[in-house]
Tab-separated table of C-alpha atoms in Angstrom:
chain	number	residue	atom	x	y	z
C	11	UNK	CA	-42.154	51.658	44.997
C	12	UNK	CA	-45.368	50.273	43.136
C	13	UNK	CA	-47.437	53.140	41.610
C	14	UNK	CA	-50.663	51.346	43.838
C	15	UNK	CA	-49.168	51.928	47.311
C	16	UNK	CA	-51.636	53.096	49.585
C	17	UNK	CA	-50.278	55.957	52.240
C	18	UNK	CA	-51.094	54.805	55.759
C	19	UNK	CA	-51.671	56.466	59.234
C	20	UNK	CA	-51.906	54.678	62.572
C	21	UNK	CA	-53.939	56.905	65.499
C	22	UNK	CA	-53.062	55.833	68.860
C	23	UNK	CA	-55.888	56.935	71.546
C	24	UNK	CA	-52.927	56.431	74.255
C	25	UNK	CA	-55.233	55.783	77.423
C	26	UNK	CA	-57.406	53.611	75.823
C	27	UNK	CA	-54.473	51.513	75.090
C	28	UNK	CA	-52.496	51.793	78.416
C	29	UNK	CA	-55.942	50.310	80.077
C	30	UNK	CA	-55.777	47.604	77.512
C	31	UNK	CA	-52.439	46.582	77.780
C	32	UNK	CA	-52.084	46.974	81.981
C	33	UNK	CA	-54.855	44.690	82.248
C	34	UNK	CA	-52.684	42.384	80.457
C	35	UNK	CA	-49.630	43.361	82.877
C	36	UNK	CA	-47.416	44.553	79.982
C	37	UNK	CA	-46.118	48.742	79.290
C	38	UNK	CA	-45.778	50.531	76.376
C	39	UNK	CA	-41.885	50.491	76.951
C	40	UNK	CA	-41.758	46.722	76.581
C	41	UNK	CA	-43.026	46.509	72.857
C	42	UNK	CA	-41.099	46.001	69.972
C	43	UNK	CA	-43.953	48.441	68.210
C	44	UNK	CA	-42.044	48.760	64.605
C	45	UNK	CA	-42.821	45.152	64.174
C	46	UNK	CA	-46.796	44.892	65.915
C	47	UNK	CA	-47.506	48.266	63.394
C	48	UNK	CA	-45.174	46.463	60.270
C	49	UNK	CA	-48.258	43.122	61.505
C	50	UNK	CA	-51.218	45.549	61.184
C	51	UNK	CA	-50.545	46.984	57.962
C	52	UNK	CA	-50.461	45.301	54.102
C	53	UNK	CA	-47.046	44.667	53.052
C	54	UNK	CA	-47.816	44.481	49.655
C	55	UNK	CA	-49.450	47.207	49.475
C	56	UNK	CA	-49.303	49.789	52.371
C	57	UNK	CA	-46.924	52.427	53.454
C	58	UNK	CA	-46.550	53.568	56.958
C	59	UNK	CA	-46.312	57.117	56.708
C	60	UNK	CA	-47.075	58.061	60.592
C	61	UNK	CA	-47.933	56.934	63.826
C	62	UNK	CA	-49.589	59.562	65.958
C	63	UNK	CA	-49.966	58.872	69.477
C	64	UNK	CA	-52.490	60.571	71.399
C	65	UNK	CA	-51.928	61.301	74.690
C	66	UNK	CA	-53.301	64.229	77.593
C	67	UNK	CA	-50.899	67.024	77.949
C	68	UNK	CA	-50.839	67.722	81.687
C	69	UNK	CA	-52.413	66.327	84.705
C	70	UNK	CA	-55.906	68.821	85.758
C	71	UNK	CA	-54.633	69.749	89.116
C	72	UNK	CA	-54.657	73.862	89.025
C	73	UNK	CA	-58.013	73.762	90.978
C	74	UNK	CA	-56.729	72.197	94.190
C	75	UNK	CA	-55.140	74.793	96.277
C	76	UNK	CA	-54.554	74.497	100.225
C	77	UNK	CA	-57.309	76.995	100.359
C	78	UNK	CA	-59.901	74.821	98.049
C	79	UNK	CA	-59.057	71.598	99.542
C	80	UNK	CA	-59.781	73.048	103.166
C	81	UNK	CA	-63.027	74.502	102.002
C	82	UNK	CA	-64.034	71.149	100.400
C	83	UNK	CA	-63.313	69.821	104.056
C	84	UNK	CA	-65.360	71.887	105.699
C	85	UNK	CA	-68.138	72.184	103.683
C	86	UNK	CA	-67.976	67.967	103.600
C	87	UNK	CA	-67.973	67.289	106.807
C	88	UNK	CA	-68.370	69.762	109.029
C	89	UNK	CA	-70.889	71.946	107.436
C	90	UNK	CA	-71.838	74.246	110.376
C	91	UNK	CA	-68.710	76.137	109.788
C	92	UNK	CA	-68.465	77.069	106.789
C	93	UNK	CA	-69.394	80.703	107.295
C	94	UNK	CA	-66.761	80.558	109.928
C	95	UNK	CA	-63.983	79.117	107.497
C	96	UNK	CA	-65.755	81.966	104.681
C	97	UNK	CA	-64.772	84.386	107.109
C	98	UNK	CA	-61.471	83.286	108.227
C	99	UNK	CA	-63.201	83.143	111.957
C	100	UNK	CA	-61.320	80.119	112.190
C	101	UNK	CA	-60.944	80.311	116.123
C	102	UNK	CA	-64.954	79.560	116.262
C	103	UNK	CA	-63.910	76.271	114.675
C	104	UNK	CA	-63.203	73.836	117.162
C	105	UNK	CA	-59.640	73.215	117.708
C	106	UNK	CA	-60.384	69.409	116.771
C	107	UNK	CA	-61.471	70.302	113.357
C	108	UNK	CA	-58.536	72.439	112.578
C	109	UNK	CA	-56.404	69.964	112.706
C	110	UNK	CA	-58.537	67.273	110.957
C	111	UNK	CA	-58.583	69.771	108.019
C	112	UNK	CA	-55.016	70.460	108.053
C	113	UNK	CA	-54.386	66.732	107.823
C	114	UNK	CA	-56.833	66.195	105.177
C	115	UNK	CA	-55.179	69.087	103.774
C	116	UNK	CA	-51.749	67.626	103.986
C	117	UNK	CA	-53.127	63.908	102.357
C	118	UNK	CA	-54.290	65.334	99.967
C	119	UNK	CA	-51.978	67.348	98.711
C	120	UNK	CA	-49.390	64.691	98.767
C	121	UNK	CA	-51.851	62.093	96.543
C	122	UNK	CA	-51.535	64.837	93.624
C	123	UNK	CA	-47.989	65.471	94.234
C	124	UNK	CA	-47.287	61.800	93.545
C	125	UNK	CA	-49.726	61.643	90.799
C	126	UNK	CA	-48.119	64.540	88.757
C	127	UNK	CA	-44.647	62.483	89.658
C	128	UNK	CA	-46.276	59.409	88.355
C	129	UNK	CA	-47.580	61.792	84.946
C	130	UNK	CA	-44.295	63.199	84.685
C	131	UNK	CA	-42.302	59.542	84.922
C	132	UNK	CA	-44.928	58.526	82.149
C	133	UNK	CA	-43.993	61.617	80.105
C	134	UNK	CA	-40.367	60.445	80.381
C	135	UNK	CA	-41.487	56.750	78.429
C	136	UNK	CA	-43.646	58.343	76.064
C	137	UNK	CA	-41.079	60.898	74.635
C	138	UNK	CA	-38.882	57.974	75.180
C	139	UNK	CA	-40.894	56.164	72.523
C	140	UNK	CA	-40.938	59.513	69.988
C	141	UNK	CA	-36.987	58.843	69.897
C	142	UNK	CA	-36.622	55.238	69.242
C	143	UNK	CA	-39.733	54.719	66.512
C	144	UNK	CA	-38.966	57.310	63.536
C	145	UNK	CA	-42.628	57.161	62.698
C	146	UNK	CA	-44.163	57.356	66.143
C	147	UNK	CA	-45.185	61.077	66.955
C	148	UNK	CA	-46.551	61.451	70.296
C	149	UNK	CA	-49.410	64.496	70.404
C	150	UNK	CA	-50.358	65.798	73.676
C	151	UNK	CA	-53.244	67.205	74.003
C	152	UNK	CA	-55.823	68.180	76.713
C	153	UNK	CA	-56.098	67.149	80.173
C	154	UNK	CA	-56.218	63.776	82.382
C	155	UNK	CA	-59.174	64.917	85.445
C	156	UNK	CA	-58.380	63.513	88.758
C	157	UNK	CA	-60.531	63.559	91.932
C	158	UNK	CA	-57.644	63.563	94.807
C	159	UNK	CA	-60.569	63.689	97.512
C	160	UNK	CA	-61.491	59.986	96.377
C	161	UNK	CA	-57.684	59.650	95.524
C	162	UNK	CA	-58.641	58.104	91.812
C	163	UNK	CA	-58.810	59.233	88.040
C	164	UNK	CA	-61.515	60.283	86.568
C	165	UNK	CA	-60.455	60.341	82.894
C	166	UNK	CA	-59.739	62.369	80.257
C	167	UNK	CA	-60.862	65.702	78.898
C	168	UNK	CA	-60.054	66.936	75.025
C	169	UNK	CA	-57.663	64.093	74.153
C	170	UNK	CA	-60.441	62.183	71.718
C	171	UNK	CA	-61.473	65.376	70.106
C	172	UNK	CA	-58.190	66.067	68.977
C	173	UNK	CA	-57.383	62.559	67.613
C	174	UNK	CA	-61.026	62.841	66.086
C	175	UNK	CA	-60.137	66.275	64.651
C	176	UNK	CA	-57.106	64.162	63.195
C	177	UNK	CA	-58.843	62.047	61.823
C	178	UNK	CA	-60.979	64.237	59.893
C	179	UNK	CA	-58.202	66.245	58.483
C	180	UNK	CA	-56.673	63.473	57.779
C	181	UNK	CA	-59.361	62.449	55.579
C	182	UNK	CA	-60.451	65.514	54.023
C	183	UNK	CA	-56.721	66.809	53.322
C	184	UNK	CA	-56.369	63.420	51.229
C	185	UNK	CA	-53.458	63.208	53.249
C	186	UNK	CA	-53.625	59.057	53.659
C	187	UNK	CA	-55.757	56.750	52.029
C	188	UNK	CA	-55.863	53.970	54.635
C	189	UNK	CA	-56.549	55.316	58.863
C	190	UNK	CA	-55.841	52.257	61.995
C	191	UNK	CA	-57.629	53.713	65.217
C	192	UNK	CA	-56.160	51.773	68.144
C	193	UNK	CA	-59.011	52.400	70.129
C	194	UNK	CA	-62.188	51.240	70.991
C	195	UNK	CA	-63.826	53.936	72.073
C	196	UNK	CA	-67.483	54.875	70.701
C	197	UNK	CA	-66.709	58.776	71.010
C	198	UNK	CA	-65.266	58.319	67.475
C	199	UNK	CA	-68.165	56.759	65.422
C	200	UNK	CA	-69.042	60.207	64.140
C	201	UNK	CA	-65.483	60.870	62.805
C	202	UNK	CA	-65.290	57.435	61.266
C	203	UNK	CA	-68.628	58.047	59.372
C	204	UNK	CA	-67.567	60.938	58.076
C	205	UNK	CA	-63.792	59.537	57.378
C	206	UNK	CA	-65.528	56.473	55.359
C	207	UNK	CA	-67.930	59.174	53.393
C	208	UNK	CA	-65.169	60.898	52.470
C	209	UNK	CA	-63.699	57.670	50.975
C	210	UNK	CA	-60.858	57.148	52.963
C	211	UNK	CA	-60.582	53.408	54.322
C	212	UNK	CA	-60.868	52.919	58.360
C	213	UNK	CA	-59.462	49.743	60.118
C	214	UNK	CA	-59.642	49.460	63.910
C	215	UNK	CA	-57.043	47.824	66.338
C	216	UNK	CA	-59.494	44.888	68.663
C	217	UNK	CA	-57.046	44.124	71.374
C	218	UNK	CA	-57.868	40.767	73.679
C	219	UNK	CA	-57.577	39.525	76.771
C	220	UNK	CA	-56.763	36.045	77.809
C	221	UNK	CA	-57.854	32.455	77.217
C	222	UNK	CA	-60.512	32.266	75.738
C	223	UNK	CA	-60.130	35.787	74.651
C	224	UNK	CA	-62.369	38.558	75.740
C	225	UNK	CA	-62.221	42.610	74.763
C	226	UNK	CA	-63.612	44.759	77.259
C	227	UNK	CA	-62.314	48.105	75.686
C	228	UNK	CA	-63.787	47.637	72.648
C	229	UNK	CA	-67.617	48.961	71.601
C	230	UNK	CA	-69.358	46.214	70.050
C	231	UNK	CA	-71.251	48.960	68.090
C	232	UNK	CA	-67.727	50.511	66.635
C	233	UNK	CA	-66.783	47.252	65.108
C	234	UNK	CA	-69.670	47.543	62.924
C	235	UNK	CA	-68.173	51.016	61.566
C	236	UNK	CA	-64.467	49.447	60.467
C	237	UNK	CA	-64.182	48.882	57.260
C	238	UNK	CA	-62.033	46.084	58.934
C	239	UNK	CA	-61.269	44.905	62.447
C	240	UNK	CA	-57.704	44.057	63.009
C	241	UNK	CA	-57.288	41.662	66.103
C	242	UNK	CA	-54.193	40.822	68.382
C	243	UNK	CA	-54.869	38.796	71.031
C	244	UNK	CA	-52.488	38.994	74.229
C	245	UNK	CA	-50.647	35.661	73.121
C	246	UNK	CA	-49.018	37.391	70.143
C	247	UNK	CA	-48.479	40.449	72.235
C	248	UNK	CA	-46.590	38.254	74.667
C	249	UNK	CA	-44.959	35.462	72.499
C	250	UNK	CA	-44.668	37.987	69.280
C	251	UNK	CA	-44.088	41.536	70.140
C	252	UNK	CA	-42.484	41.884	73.551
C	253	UNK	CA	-38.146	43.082	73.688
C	254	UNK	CA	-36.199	40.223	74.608
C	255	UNK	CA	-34.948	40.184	77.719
């Protein structure tokens, strides 16, 4: 090994890149990922010491109990009766009502029991992933927020800091001397400032869509930060980096 290798660490903000790569209608699963990271990095000069792949830890659902989801009902749309529902003076509340609730109740309910079976089938792929790449290591942390009422996602809570704290450790511990962020998220501008004042060289992952190509989950103003912008357009994703069938 030549005395001027330079150590390198891939971060992987994992949502970020899901969203990337579903509006391109390809999964994580499908990648041949030791030969896109072997792409992104020198090889004359870089070693690949460790992919860490960020990704939330459970699905924010411990709030939504029968009893919460009734009372968000209630106070919704029929607002009269809440003190009655407070109460439990629940045969004021029209018959009618009861059984709307109970079948908003029941909806409800079943959206976030198929969106934890969803999280869990995704937890499956991702640990999955761990075992076939020796240098992928997926980190879960925090939380992905969901809103079952509107039946959507409403992102993710504690997952950047972490990969930010990463980074900065990363940096100050003079564990690598090279960082790739596949991301483009602005949250971590402050943790690349400090990453490139502490010497330590920062190149960010630009994914793009289509013909011509276009990059809608990248921040124009994060590009400025890299010390270089790696790009990968979904061509070489498709023609390059996919499994054979």
């Amino acid at each position: 090994m030549a005395t001027n290798t330079k150590k390198v660490i891939i971060l992987i903000d994992g949502q970020n890149l899901y969203y990337n790569l579903k509006e391109m209608g390809v999964v994580e699963k499908d990648i041949q990922w030791d030969k896109l990271f072997c792409d992104i990095i020198d090889e004359q000069s870089d070693e690949l010491v460790r992919t860490y792949w960020f990704r939330a830890q459970k699905l924010l659902d411990a709030y939504f109990t029968p009893d919460n989801i009734k009372r968000y009902f209630i106070y919704k749309n029929h607002r009269t009766h809440c003190d009655n529902f407070k109460n439990k003076n629940f045969s004021l509340i029209p018959k009618q009502v009861l059984t709307e609730m109970e079948q908003f109740c029941k909806e409800t309910e079943s959206w976030i029991k198929e969106a934890q079976r969803k999280f869990n089938s995704l937890e499956y792929i991702y640990d999955q992933l761990s075992s076939d790449y020796e240098d992928i290591e997926i980190v879960k942390k925090g939380v992905i927020k969901i809103d079952p009422y509107e039946k959507r996602y409403t992102g993710e809570k504690g997952v950047d800091i972490a990969l930010a704290v990463k980074m900065i450790s990363l940096s100050i511990d003079k564990k690598c001397d090279k960082i790739i962020l596949i991301s483009g998220d602005y949250d971590y501008a402050e943790a690349i400032k400090f990453v490139k004042d502490n010497m330590t060289k920062i190149h960010i992952v630009k994914l793009h869509k289509g013909v011509p190509p276009r990059s809608k989950g990248m921040s124009k103003d994060l590009t400025y930060l890299a010390d270089k912008v790696i790009n990968i357009y979904e061509a070489d994703i498709k023609d390059k980096y996919l499994k054979k069938p």
